[in-house]
Amino acid sequence: MPLRKKDELKENIEKIETMDKFAMIIFGASGDLTKRKLMPALYSLYRDKRLTGAFSILGIARTAYSDEEFRSYILKELQHFVKAEDRDEEIMNSFVSHLYYLPMDPAKPDGYATLRERLEKLTHDEQPDNLLYYLATPPSLYGLVPLHLKEAGLNTSGSRIIIEKPFGYDLESARELNRIYTSVFEERQIYRIDHFLGKETAQNLLAFRFANGIFEPLWNRNYIDYVEVTAVENLGIEDRGGFYETTGALRDMVQNHLIQLVALTAMEPPAIFNADNFRNEVVKVYDSLMPLDDVDLNEHIVRGQYTASGDKKGYREEKGVAPESRTETYIAMKLGISNWRWSGVPFYIRTGKQMPTKVTEIVVHFRETPHQMFRCADGNCPRANKLILRLQPMKGLC
């Protein structure tokens, strides 16, 4: 056997042998994101046999749980947040047996030596390496946790770290976070994620565009009049007043979710479909976004707040919100993309809380025909075609 093949075989065997030493560490394990999203998703992977072996999931937060108390808490929440048809009591009980808990304050460095000791016990390895850190914490901890991990020697070559949005408060703070993370981990180990891109319909948009010979020739300024991207909810901020006051709709939704959907709609097809090429084409769209001038700020942006209606509270009446708050819960904007394909085609994006309905969709409006040969009847005039790609709640294309 050639030497290179022997090395590859040895490497693969070593990877298989370390699968049982995998540990996922969730910072903020007692919070909303963990119970609503992370644990149901991990349970689904386990149920589908995509998470196997003697793996460990270690929850970290300031709340004082024992291992058993944390398992009971998560088991109860799974009953609530996993769809009824996907629940299996035996599999759920088996899944939570892989859960462990360490009460500590992630903001303070003293607890990380204890974290290392716990990981050594869970992985049965003096040098635990196959580690995945997930920051389900307030953004204020994003810059602290990686530095504490480095100080404890837990930024190993085989470790990875996942950071949810918002990544920074503004450009300068985002750059500072990038500087911190790249000083602790290599770029290949860092995952800045936007969960909107994981939605099946968002991924199907790429297949619809680039594997469909019918629409791609029409997907440009010659045939498309304008594009709408909408993501609205019929709920308020619930108990997230403290978070939302420092974020608002612009930072919470526009600079990540909506702009990502704009990029999926407007990007060019990558020559080879892989992570790097996909990212590069998305970046080209961002580089082509037209800077907002004074006219745009005054005439092409609308901000607002939801007010009390019926038995529903207004935003300023929510817990943790200042009585005179100016934080927006609704924003609509007109964007332009200055490139060969999209020049002159406006993109309208909007998002809001406590709206009449819940929907996330992309609507592509095609141009009117050059000549209208059919008469209007009873006020109903033929209109230009539009293509609706709905991400939620009812996924589909029409």
mmCIF file of C-alpha atoms in Angstrom:
data_model
loop_
_atom_site.group_PDB
_atom_site.id
_atom_site.type_symbol
_atom_site.label_atom_id
_atom_site.label_comp_id
_atom_site.label_asym_id
_atom_site.label_seq_id
_atom_site.Cartn_x
_atom_site.Cartn_y
_atom_site.Cartn_z
ATOM 1 C CA MET A 1 0.000 0.000 0.000
ATOM 2 C CA PRO A 2 1.418 3.459 -0.918
ATOM 3 C CA LEU A 3 2.655 5.513 2.049
ATOM 4 C CA ARG A 4 0.096 8.280 1.449
ATOM 5 C CA LYS A 5 -2.784 5.770 1.518
ATOM 6 C CA LYS A 6 -1.452 4.239 4.730
ATOM 7 C CA ASP A 7 -1.370 7.682 6.339
ATOM 8 C CA GLU A 8 -4.933 8.389 5.203
ATOM 9 C CA LEU A 9 -6.139 5.028 6.569
ATOM 10 C CA LYS A 10 -4.404 5.659 9.904
ATOM 11 C CA GLU A 11 -5.954 9.135 10.106
ATOM 12 C CA ASN A 12 -9.454 7.761 9.406
ATOM 13 C CA ILE A 13 -9.060 5.017 12.021
ATOM 14 C CA GLU A 14 -7.943 7.615 14.572
ATOM 15 C CA LYS A 15 -10.993 9.729 13.762
ATOM 16 C CA ILE A 16 -13.303 6.732 14.274
ATOM 17 C CA GLU A 17 -11.623 5.900 17.574
ATOM 18 C CA THR A 18 -12.109 9.472 18.840
ATOM 19 C CA MET A 19 -15.840 9.629 17.956
ATOM 20 C CA ASP A 20 -16.679 8.336 21.439
ATOM 21 C CA LYS A 21 -14.610 11.160 22.911
ATOM 22 C CA PHE A 22 -16.726 13.886 21.316
ATOM 23 C CA ALA A 23 -18.093 16.481 23.715
ATOM 24 C CA MET A 24 -20.346 19.441 22.969
ATOM 25 C CA ILE A 25 -20.200 22.266 25.478
ATOM 26 C CA ILE A 26 -23.186 24.637 25.535
ATOM 27 C CA PHE A 27 -22.583 27.938 27.279
ATOM 28 C CA GLY A 28 -25.948 29.342 28.376
ATOM 29 C CA ALA A 29 -27.516 25.906 28.757
ATOM 30 C CA SER A 30 -30.330 27.084 31.035
ATOM 31 C CA GLY A 31 -31.516 29.715 28.558
ATOM 32 C CA ASP A 32 -34.276 30.037 25.987
ATOM 33 C CA LEU A 33 -32.230 29.160 22.886
ATOM 34 C CA THR A 34 -31.048 25.872 24.385
ATOM 35 C CA LYS A 35 -34.478 24.544 25.340
ATOM 36 C CA ARG A 36 -36.338 25.864 22.285
ATOM 37 C CA LYS A 37 -33.866 25.145 19.490
ATOM 38 C CA LEU A 38 -30.633 23.377 20.406
ATOM 39 C CA MET A 39 -31.917 20.429 22.439
ATOM 40 C CA PRO A 40 -34.806 19.603 20.053
ATOM 41 C CA ALA A 41 -32.327 19.733 17.144
ATOM 42 C CA LEU A 42 -29.807 17.503 18.936
ATOM 43 C CA TYR A 43 -32.595 15.091 19.880
ATOM 44 C CA SER A 44 -33.626 14.901 16.209
ATOM 45 C CA LEU A 45 -30.046 14.055 15.204
ATOM 46 C CA TYR A 46 -29.935 11.371 17.901
ATOM 47 C CA ARG A 47 -33.308 9.932 16.860
ATOM 48 C CA ASP A 48 -32.124 9.726 13.237
ATOM 49 C CA LYS A 49 -28.901 7.983 14.355
ATOM 50 C CA ARG A 50 -26.751 10.877 13.167
ATOM 51 C CA LEU A 51 -25.402 11.471 16.672
ATOM 52 C CA THR A 52 -23.977 8.172 17.910
ATOM 53 C CA GLY A 53 -21.372 6.670 20.217
ATOM 54 C CA ALA A 54 -20.580 7.596 23.814
ATOM 55 C CA PHE A 55 -20.741 11.345 23.190
ATOM 56 C CA SER A 56 -21.337 13.922 25.911
ATOM 57 C CA ILE A 57 -23.270 17.205 25.929
ATOM 58 C CA LEU A 58 -22.146 19.426 28.797
ATOM 59 C CA GLY A 59 -24.370 22.338 29.728
ATOM 60 C CA ILE A 60 -22.852 25.387 31.406
ATOM 61 C CA ALA A 61 -24.695 28.277 33.057
ATOM 62 C CA ARG A 62 -24.962 30.066 36.389
ATOM 63 C CA THR A 63 -28.193 28.243 37.339
ATOM 64 C CA ALA A 64 -27.476 25.599 39.984
ATOM 65 C CA TYR A 65 -28.422 22.218 38.469
ATOM 66 C CA SER A 66 -27.041 18.771 39.147
ATOM 67 C CA ASP A 67 -26.690 16.373 36.191
ATOM 68 C CA GLU A 68 -29.988 14.696 37.066
ATOM 69 C CA GLU A 69 -31.829 17.973 37.570
ATOM 70 C CA PHE A 70 -30.606 19.241 34.207
ATOM 71 C CA ARG A 71 -31.708 16.018 32.484
ATOM 72 C CA SER A 72 -35.157 16.245 34.050
ATOM 73 C CA TYR A 73 -35.439 19.913 33.011
ATOM 74 C CA ILE A 74 -34.468 19.202 29.389
ATOM 75 C CA LEU A 75 -36.704 16.108 29.209
ATOM 76 C CA LYS A 76 -39.667 18.228 30.293
ATOM 77 C CA GLU A 77 -38.852 20.943 27.724
ATOM 78 C CA LEU A 78 -38.469 18.383 24.930
ATOM 79 C CA GLN A 79 -42.055 17.305 25.544
ATOM 80 C CA HIS A 80 -43.077 20.889 24.853
ATOM 81 C CA PHE A 81 -40.808 21.868 21.945
ATOM 82 C CA VAL A 82 -40.576 18.610 19.954
ATOM 83 C CA LYS A 83 -43.484 17.898 17.620
ATOM 84 C CA ALA A 84 -45.852 15.224 18.903
ATOM 85 C CA GLU A 85 -45.218 12.925 15.937
ATOM 86 C CA ASP A 86 -41.451 13.034 16.591
ATOM 87 C CA ARG A 87 -41.601 12.206 20.296
ATOM 88 C CA ASP A 88 -40.394 8.784 21.416
ATOM 89 C CA GLU A 89 -40.161 8.357 25.182
ATOM 90 C CA GLU A 90 -37.525 5.622 25.046
ATOM 91 C CA ILE A 91 -35.298 7.570 22.642
ATOM 92 C CA MET A 92 -35.765 10.792 24.631
ATOM 93 C CA ASN A 93 -34.688 9.105 27.857
ATOM 94 C CA SER A 94 -31.702 7.588 26.084
ATOM 95 C CA PHE A 95 -30.764 10.976 24.632
ATOM 96 C CA VAL A 96 -30.853 12.864 27.945
ATOM 97 C CA SER A 97 -28.592 10.210 29.506
ATOM 98 C CA HIS A 98 -25.808 11.862 27.464
ATOM 99 C CA LEU A 99 -26.436 15.237 29.132
ATOM 100 C CA TYR A 100 -24.276 16.635 31.918
ATOM 101 C CA TYR A 101 -24.144 19.979 33.681
ATOM 102 C CA LEU A 102 -21.547 22.255 35.255
ATOM 103 C CA PRO A 103 -22.762 25.312 37.192
ATOM 104 C CA MET A 104 -20.322 28.158 36.563
ATOM 105 C CA ASP A 105 -20.217 31.758 35.446
ATOM 106 C CA PRO A 106 -18.781 31.828 31.886
ATOM 107 C CA ALA A 107 -17.739 35.460 32.399
ATOM 108 C CA LYS A 108 -15.263 34.552 35.162
ATOM 109 C CA PRO A 109 -11.988 32.774 34.346
ATOM 110 C CA ASP A 110 -11.747 30.760 37.583
ATOM 111 C CA GLY A 111 -14.318 28.143 36.496
ATOM 112 C CA TYR A 112 -12.487 27.062 33.346
ATOM 113 C CA ALA A 113 -9.953 24.879 35.162
ATOM 114 C CA THR A 114 -12.922 22.966 36.599
ATOM 115 C CA LEU A 115 -14.384 22.774 33.091
ATOM 116 C CA ARG A 116 -11.191 21.190 31.817
ATOM 117 C CA GLU A 117 -11.235 18.603 34.624
ATOM 118 C CA ARG A 118 -14.861 17.760 33.854
ATOM 119 C CA LEU A 119 -14.100 17.288 30.148
ATOM 120 C CA GLU A 120 -11.177 15.004 30.960
ATOM 121 C CA LYS A 121 -13.540 12.795 32.982
ATOM 122 C CA LEU A 122 -16.314 12.814 30.381
ATOM 123 C CA THR A 123 -14.003 11.998 27.438
ATOM 124 C CA HIS A 124 -11.664 9.695 29.429
ATOM 125 C CA ASP A 125 -8.837 11.646 27.847
ATOM 126 C CA GLU A 126 -6.108 13.671 29.544
ATOM 127 C CA GLN A 127 -5.982 15.938 26.505
ATOM 128 C CA PRO A 128 -9.605 16.308 25.306
ATOM 129 C CA ASP A 129 -9.552 17.562 21.728
ATOM 130 C CA ASN A 130 -12.757 16.621 19.870
ATOM 131 C CA LEU A 131 -14.729 19.503 21.388
ATOM 132 C CA LEU A 132 -17.518 21.714 20.079
ATOM 133 C CA TYR A 133 -18.331 24.935 21.946
ATOM 134 C CA TYR A 134 -21.706 26.582 21.357
ATOM 135 C CA LEU A 135 -22.294 30.099 22.679
ATOM 136 C CA ALA A 136 -26.004 30.356 23.527
ATOM 137 C CA THR A 137 -25.178 33.313 25.758
ATOM 138 C CA PRO A 138 -25.838 37.057 25.731
ATOM 139 C CA PRO A 139 -23.605 38.769 23.123
ATOM 140 C CA SER A 140 -21.734 40.504 25.951
ATOM 141 C CA LEU A 141 -19.945 37.182 26.620
ATOM 142 C CA TYR A 142 -18.870 36.557 23.022
ATOM 143 C CA GLY A 143 -15.536 38.273 23.525
ATOM 144 C CA LEU A 144 -14.806 36.751 26.950
ATOM 145 C CA VAL A 145 -15.439 33.019 26.536
ATOM 146 C CA PRO A 146 -12.797 32.323 23.841
ATOM 147 C CA LEU A 147 -10.111 34.149 25.832
ATOM 148 C CA HIS A 148 -10.937 32.117 28.954
ATOM 149 C CA LEU A 149 -10.852 28.904 26.894
ATOM 150 C CA LYS A 150 -7.400 29.839 25.609
ATOM 151 C CA GLU A 151 -6.136 30.563 29.131
ATOM 152 C CA ALA A 152 -7.327 27.094 30.250
ATOM 153 C CA GLY A 153 -5.699 25.409 27.236
ATOM 154 C CA LEU A 154 -9.069 24.356 25.786
ATOM 155 C CA ASN A 155 -8.548 25.919 22.344
ATOM 156 C CA THR A 156 -7.151 22.675 20.971
ATOM 157 C CA SER A 157 -6.498 22.024 17.277
ATOM 158 C CA GLY A 158 -9.497 19.692 17.048
ATOM 159 C CA SER A 159 -11.938 21.992 18.810
ATOM 160 C CA ARG A 160 -14.576 24.167 17.102
ATOM 161 C CA ILE A 161 -16.664 27.099 18.264
ATOM 162 C CA ILE A 162 -20.106 28.267 17.118
ATOM 163 C CA ILE A 163 -21.308 31.855 17.593
ATOM 164 C CA GLU A 164 -24.907 32.915 16.962
ATOM 165 C CA LYS A 165 -25.903 36.355 15.730
ATOM 166 C CA PRO A 166 -25.641 39.217 16.536
ATOM 167 C CA PHE A 167 -21.887 39.182 15.915
ATOM 168 C CA GLY A 168 -20.978 42.580 17.313
ATOM 169 C CA TYR A 169 -22.991 45.725 17.909
ATOM 170 C CA ASP A 170 -21.480 47.700 15.026
ATOM 171 C CA LEU A 171 -18.637 47.431 12.503
ATOM 172 C CA GLU A 172 -15.911 48.223 14.995
ATOM 173 C CA SER A 173 -17.124 45.726 17.626
ATOM 174 C CA ALA A 174 -17.526 43.026 14.925
ATOM 175 C CA ARG A 175 -13.930 43.594 13.843
ATOM 176 C CA GLU A 176 -12.798 43.378 17.460
ATOM 177 C CA LEU A 177 -14.630 40.060 17.896
ATOM 178 C CA ASN A 178 -12.980 38.756 14.738
ATOM 179 C CA ARG A 179 -9.604 39.787 16.119
ATOM 180 C CA ILE A 180 -10.290 37.946 19.394
ATOM 181 C CA TYR A 181 -11.522 34.751 17.759
ATOM 182 C CA THR A 182 -8.700 34.531 15.222
ATOM 183 C CA SER A 183 -6.190 35.024 18.058
ATOM 184 C CA VAL A 184 -7.621 31.961 19.806
ATOM 185 C CA PHE A 185 -8.785 29.658 16.990
ATOM 186 C CA GLU A 186 -7.934 29.126 13.347
ATOM 187 C CA GLU A 187 -10.526 30.339 10.857
ATOM 188 C CA ARG A 188 -11.501 26.748 9.963
ATOM 189 C CA GLN A 189 -12.524 26.217 13.609
ATOM 190 C CA ILE A 190 -14.851 29.230 13.811
ATOM 191 C CA TYR A 191 -18.518 28.997 12.783
ATOM 192 C CA ARG A 192 -20.489 32.252 12.690
ATOM 193 C CA ILE A 193 -23.973 30.985 11.972
ATOM 194 C CA ASP A 194 -27.274 32.357 10.764
ATOM 195 C CA HIS A 195 -29.941 29.725 11.406
ATOM 196 C CA PHE A 196 -32.148 31.167 8.625
ATOM 197 C CA LEU A 197 -29.808 29.541 6.092
ATOM 198 C CA GLY A 198 -30.601 26.157 7.629
ATOM 199 C CA LYS A 199 -34.257 26.393 6.679
ATOM 200 C CA GLU A 200 -35.105 23.885 3.983
ATOM 201 C CA THR A 201 -36.847 26.425 1.765
ATOM 202 C CA ALA A 202 -33.864 28.796 1.936
ATOM 203 C CA GLN A 203 -31.628 25.972 0.733
ATOM 204 C CA ASN A 204 -34.177 25.009 -1.912
ATOM 205 C CA LEU A 205 -33.971 28.543 -3.300
ATOM 206 C CA LEU A 206 -30.464 27.765 -4.558
ATOM 207 C CA ALA A 207 -31.649 24.570 -6.240
ATOM 208 C CA PHE A 208 -34.636 26.406 -7.710
ATOM 209 C CA ARG A 209 -32.405 29.094 -9.188
ATOM 210 C CA PHE A 210 -29.367 27.163 -10.345
ATOM 211 C CA ALA A 211 -30.854 23.801 -11.334
ATOM 212 C CA ASN A 212 -33.793 25.303 -13.223
ATOM 213 C CA GLY A 213 -33.314 26.307 -16.849
ATOM 214 C CA ILE A 214 -36.679 28.065 -17.029
ATOM 215 C CA PHE A 215 -36.177 30.927 -14.582
ATOM 216 C CA GLU A 216 -32.440 31.605 -14.631
ATOM 217 C CA PRO A 217 -32.544 33.420 -18.040
ATOM 218 C CA LEU A 218 -35.252 35.703 -16.581
ATOM 219 C CA TRP A 219 -33.473 36.347 -13.271
ATOM 220 C CA ASN A 220 -32.144 39.841 -14.026
ATOM 221 C CA ARG A 221 -33.008 43.514 -14.497
ATOM 222 C CA ASN A 222 -34.457 42.907 -17.978
ATOM 223 C CA TYR A 223 -37.409 40.889 -16.686
ATOM 224 C CA ILE A 224 -37.697 41.629 -12.945
ATOM 225 C CA ASP A 225 -39.285 44.882 -11.798
ATOM 226 C CA TYR A 226 -38.624 44.643 -8.037
ATOM 227 C CA VAL A 227 -38.136 42.128 -5.226
ATOM 228 C CA GLU A 228 -39.736 42.029 -1.753
ATOM 229 C CA VAL A 229 -38.217 40.174 1.201
ATOM 230 C CA THR A 230 -40.493 39.958 4.248
ATOM 231 C CA ALA A 231 -40.053 38.363 7.685
ATOM 232 C CA VAL A 232 -42.793 39.367 10.137
ATOM 233 C CA GLU A 233 -44.182 37.767 13.298
ATOM 234 C CA ASN A 234 -47.559 37.972 15.039
ATOM 235 C CA LEU A 235 -45.909 37.837 18.477
ATOM 236 C CA GLY A 236 -44.277 40.551 20.557
ATOM 237 C CA ILE A 237 -40.873 40.300 22.181
ATOM 238 C CA GLU A 238 -42.270 38.126 25.014
ATOM 239 C CA ASP A 239 -39.693 38.095 27.866
ATOM 240 C CA ARG A 240 -36.752 39.384 25.820
ATOM 241 C CA GLY A 241 -37.066 43.082 26.683
ATOM 242 C CA GLY A 242 -33.547 43.379 28.082
ATOM 243 C CA PHE A 243 -32.054 41.871 24.928
ATOM 244 C CA TYR A 244 -34.305 43.671 22.463
ATOM 245 C CA GLU A 245 -33.706 47.123 23.968
ATOM 246 C CA THR A 246 -30.026 46.855 23.021
ATOM 247 C CA THR A 247 -30.708 45.340 19.604
ATOM 248 C CA GLY A 248 -33.913 46.393 17.852
ATOM 249 C CA ALA A 249 -35.295 45.047 14.590
ATOM 250 C CA LEU A 250 -32.403 46.396 12.512
ATOM 251 C CA ARG A 251 -29.681 44.488 14.379
ATOM 252 C CA ASP A 252 -31.894 41.521 15.226
ATOM 253 C CA MET A 253 -33.126 40.761 11.709
ATOM 254 C CA VAL A 254 -31.915 43.046 8.916
ATOM 255 C CA GLN A 255 -28.120 42.781 8.992
ATOM 256 C CA ASN A 256 -28.252 38.982 9.159
ATOM 257 C CA HIS A 257 -31.462 37.146 8.196
ATOM 258 C CA LEU A 258 -32.932 39.532 5.619
ATOM 259 C CA ILE A 259 -29.648 40.495 3.986
ATOM 260 C CA GLN A 260 -28.801 36.787 3.718
ATOM 261 C CA LEU A 261 -32.079 36.177 1.895
ATOM 262 C CA VAL A 262 -31.335 39.123 -0.402
ATOM 263 C CA ALA A 263 -27.939 37.545 -1.129
ATOM 264 C CA LEU A 264 -29.473 34.129 -1.915
ATOM 265 C CA THR A 265 -31.879 35.821 -4.311
ATOM 266 C CA ALA A 266 -29.261 38.016 -6.010
ATOM 267 C CA MET A 267 -26.018 35.976 -5.980
ATOM 268 C CA GLU A 268 -24.315 34.560 -9.051
ATOM 269 C CA PRO A 269 -23.930 30.776 -9.360
ATOM 270 C CA PRO A 270 -20.625 29.558 -7.878
ATOM 271 C CA ALA A 271 -18.394 27.656 -10.305
ATOM 272 C CA ILE A 272 -18.119 24.815 -7.761
ATOM 273 C CA PHE A 273 -20.626 24.509 -4.939
ATOM 274 C CA ASN A 274 -18.657 24.451 -1.713
ATOM 275 C CA ALA A 275 -18.499 26.611 1.426
ATOM 276 C CA ASP A 276 -15.750 28.950 0.213
ATOM 277 C CA ASN A 277 -17.211 29.584 -3.240
ATOM 278 C CA PHE A 278 -20.696 30.060 -1.840
ATOM 279 C CA ARG A 279 -19.377 32.598 0.672
ATOM 280 C CA ASN A 280 -17.425 34.439 -2.025
ATOM 281 C CA GLU A 281 -20.523 34.905 -4.195
ATOM 282 C CA VAL A 282 -22.500 36.156 -1.187
ATOM 283 C CA VAL A 283 -19.726 38.653 -0.416
ATOM 284 C CA LYS A 284 -19.919 39.959 -3.992
ATOM 285 C CA VAL A 285 -23.578 40.825 -3.407
ATOM 286 C CA TYR A 286 -22.698 42.635 -0.174
ATOM 287 C CA ASP A 287 -19.959 44.562 -1.981
ATOM 288 C CA SER A 288 -22.533 45.623 -4.584
ATOM 289 C CA LEU A 289 -25.083 46.995 -2.101
ATOM 290 C CA MET A 290 -25.443 50.728 -2.723
ATOM 291 C CA PRO A 291 -24.446 52.869 0.298
ATOM 292 C CA LEU A 292 -27.358 54.712 1.898
ATOM 293 C CA ASP A 293 -27.276 58.493 1.486
ATOM 294 C CA ASP A 294 -29.294 61.255 3.169
ATOM 295 C CA VAL A 295 -32.195 60.777 0.748
ATOM 296 C CA ASP A 296 -32.359 57.063 1.575
ATOM 297 C CA LEU A 297 -32.240 57.740 5.324
ATOM 298 C CA ASN A 298 -35.087 60.267 5.078
ATOM 299 C CA GLU A 299 -37.303 58.715 2.405
ATOM 300 C CA HIS A 300 -36.494 55.023 1.959
ATOM 301 C CA ILE A 301 -36.418 53.755 5.561
ATOM 302 C CA VAL A 302 -39.410 53.403 7.911
ATOM 303 C CA ARG A 303 -39.056 52.537 11.607
ATOM 304 C CA GLY A 304 -41.814 51.942 14.140
ATOM 305 C CA GLN A 305 -42.969 50.267 17.346
ATOM 306 C CA TYR A 306 -46.010 48.139 18.031
ATOM 307 C CA THR A 307 -48.549 49.675 20.382
ATOM 308 C CA ALA A 308 -51.194 48.185 22.672
ATOM 309 C CA SER A 309 -54.109 46.539 20.902
ATOM 310 C CA GLY A 310 -56.920 44.620 22.612
ATOM 311 C CA ASP A 311 -55.352 42.390 25.262
ATOM 312 C CA LYS A 312 -51.859 42.729 23.763
ATOM 313 C CA LYS A 313 -49.276 44.979 25.367
ATOM 314 C CA GLY A 314 -47.503 47.746 23.549
ATOM 315 C CA TYR A 315 -43.718 47.502 23.230
ATOM 316 C CA ARG A 316 -43.088 50.154 25.893
ATOM 317 C CA GLU A 317 -45.236 48.186 28.333
ATOM 318 C CA GLU A 318 -43.160 45.017 27.975
ATOM 319 C CA LYS A 319 -40.942 43.847 30.838
ATOM 320 C CA GLY A 320 -37.422 45.269 30.611
ATOM 321 C CA VAL A 321 -38.350 48.038 28.140
ATOM 322 C CA ALA A 322 -37.841 51.724 28.955
ATOM 323 C CA PRO A 323 -41.121 53.729 29.103
ATOM 324 C CA GLU A 324 -39.755 56.215 26.525
ATOM 325 C CA SER A 325 -37.899 53.654 24.415
ATOM 326 C CA ARG A 326 -37.070 54.581 20.815
ATOM 327 C CA THR A 327 -36.022 51.046 19.870
ATOM 328 C CA GLU A 328 -37.712 49.951 16.653
ATOM 329 C CA THR A 329 -39.749 46.738 16.452
ATOM 330 C CA TYR A 330 -40.567 47.332 12.764
ATOM 331 C CA ILE A 331 -38.322 48.448 9.940
ATOM 332 C CA ALA A 332 -38.743 48.628 6.168
ATOM 333 C CA MET A 333 -36.021 49.643 3.727
ATOM 334 C CA LYS A 334 -35.390 50.095 0.032
ATOM 335 C CA LEU A 335 -32.034 48.694 -1.123
ATOM 336 C CA GLY A 336 -30.193 48.809 -4.425
ATOM 337 C CA ILE A 337 -27.615 46.423 -5.867
ATOM 338 C CA SER A 338 -25.168 48.035 -8.257
ATOM 339 C CA ASN A 339 -24.022 45.298 -10.609
ATOM 340 C CA TRP A 340 -24.691 44.074 -14.141
ATOM 341 C CA ARG A 341 -27.557 41.742 -13.208
ATOM 342 C CA TRP A 342 -29.507 43.926 -10.771
ATOM 343 C CA SER A 343 -28.794 47.583 -11.511
ATOM 344 C CA GLY A 344 -32.052 49.566 -11.303
ATOM 345 C CA VAL A 345 -34.030 46.786 -9.556
ATOM 346 C CA PRO A 346 -35.101 47.856 -6.034
ATOM 347 C CA PHE A 347 -35.121 45.311 -3.206
ATOM 348 C CA TYR A 348 -37.688 46.094 -0.490
ATOM 349 C CA ILE A 349 -37.094 44.406 2.855
ATOM 350 C CA ARG A 350 -39.241 44.560 5.980
ATOM 351 C CA THR A 351 -39.508 42.894 9.344
ATOM 352 C CA GLY A 352 -41.574 43.477 12.455
ATOM 353 C CA LYS A 353 -43.011 42.112 15.689
ATOM 354 C CA GLN A 354 -46.709 41.936 16.641
ATOM 355 C CA MET A 355 -47.851 42.064 13.020
ATOM 356 C CA PRO A 356 -51.247 40.772 11.773
ATOM 357 C CA THR A 357 -49.678 37.562 10.473
ATOM 358 C CA LYS A 358 -46.526 35.468 10.652
ATOM 359 C CA VAL A 359 -44.789 34.974 7.324
ATOM 360 C CA THR A 360 -41.302 34.846 5.824
ATOM 361 C CA GLU A 361 -41.243 35.055 2.053
ATOM 362 C CA ILE A 362 -39.472 36.365 -1.026
ATOM 363 C CA VAL A 363 -41.707 37.825 -3.743
ATOM 364 C CA VAL A 364 -40.190 38.417 -7.185
ATOM 365 C CA HIS A 365 -42.268 40.852 -9.264
ATOM 366 C CA PHE A 366 -41.766 40.544 -12.999
ATOM 367 C CA ARG A 367 -42.138 43.453 -15.403
ATOM 368 C CA GLU A 368 -45.390 44.297 -17.131
ATOM 369 C CA THR A 369 -45.792 43.128 -20.704
ATOM 370 C CA PRO A 370 -44.841 45.821 -23.256
ATOM 371 C CA HIS A 371 -48.388 45.870 -24.621
ATOM 372 C CA GLN A 372 -51.658 45.168 -22.784
ATOM 373 C CA MET A 373 -54.008 43.455 -25.231
ATOM 374 C CA PHE A 374 -56.676 42.366 -22.736
ATOM 375 C CA ARG A 375 -59.300 44.742 -21.448
ATOM 376 C CA CYS A 376 -60.053 45.381 -17.787
ATOM 377 C CA ALA A 377 -63.339 43.792 -16.710
ATOM 378 C CA ASP A 378 -65.203 44.997 -13.598
ATOM 379 C CA GLY A 379 -62.092 46.743 -12.365
ATOM 380 C CA ASN A 380 -59.946 43.614 -12.659
ATOM 381 C CA CYS A 381 -56.984 44.362 -14.888
ATOM 382 C CA PRO A 382 -54.327 41.805 -15.845
ATOM 383 C CA ARG A 383 -51.273 42.257 -13.652
ATOM 384 C CA ALA A 384 -47.650 41.322 -14.113
ATOM 385 C CA ASN A 385 -46.568 37.905 -12.893
ATOM 386 C CA LYS A 386 -45.023 37.424 -9.483
ATOM 387 C CA LEU A 387 -43.198 34.458 -8.000
ATOM 388 C CA ILE A 388 -43.624 33.781 -4.268
ATOM 389 C CA LEU A 389 -41.072 31.677 -2.381
ATOM 390 C CA ARG A 390 -42.452 31.116 1.125
ATOM 391 C CA LEU A 391 -40.115 29.967 3.892
ATOM 392 C CA GLN A 392 -42.650 29.878 6.713
ATOM 393 C CA PRO A 393 -45.179 29.049 8.024
ATOM 394 C CA MET A 394 -46.426 27.119 4.978
ATOM 395 C CA LYS A 395 -43.338 26.335 2.919
ATOM 396 C CA GLY A 396 -43.899 26.453 -0.791
ATOM 397 C CA LEU A 397 -43.567 28.062 -4.196
ATOM 398 C CA CYS A 398 -46.341 29.764 -6.129
#
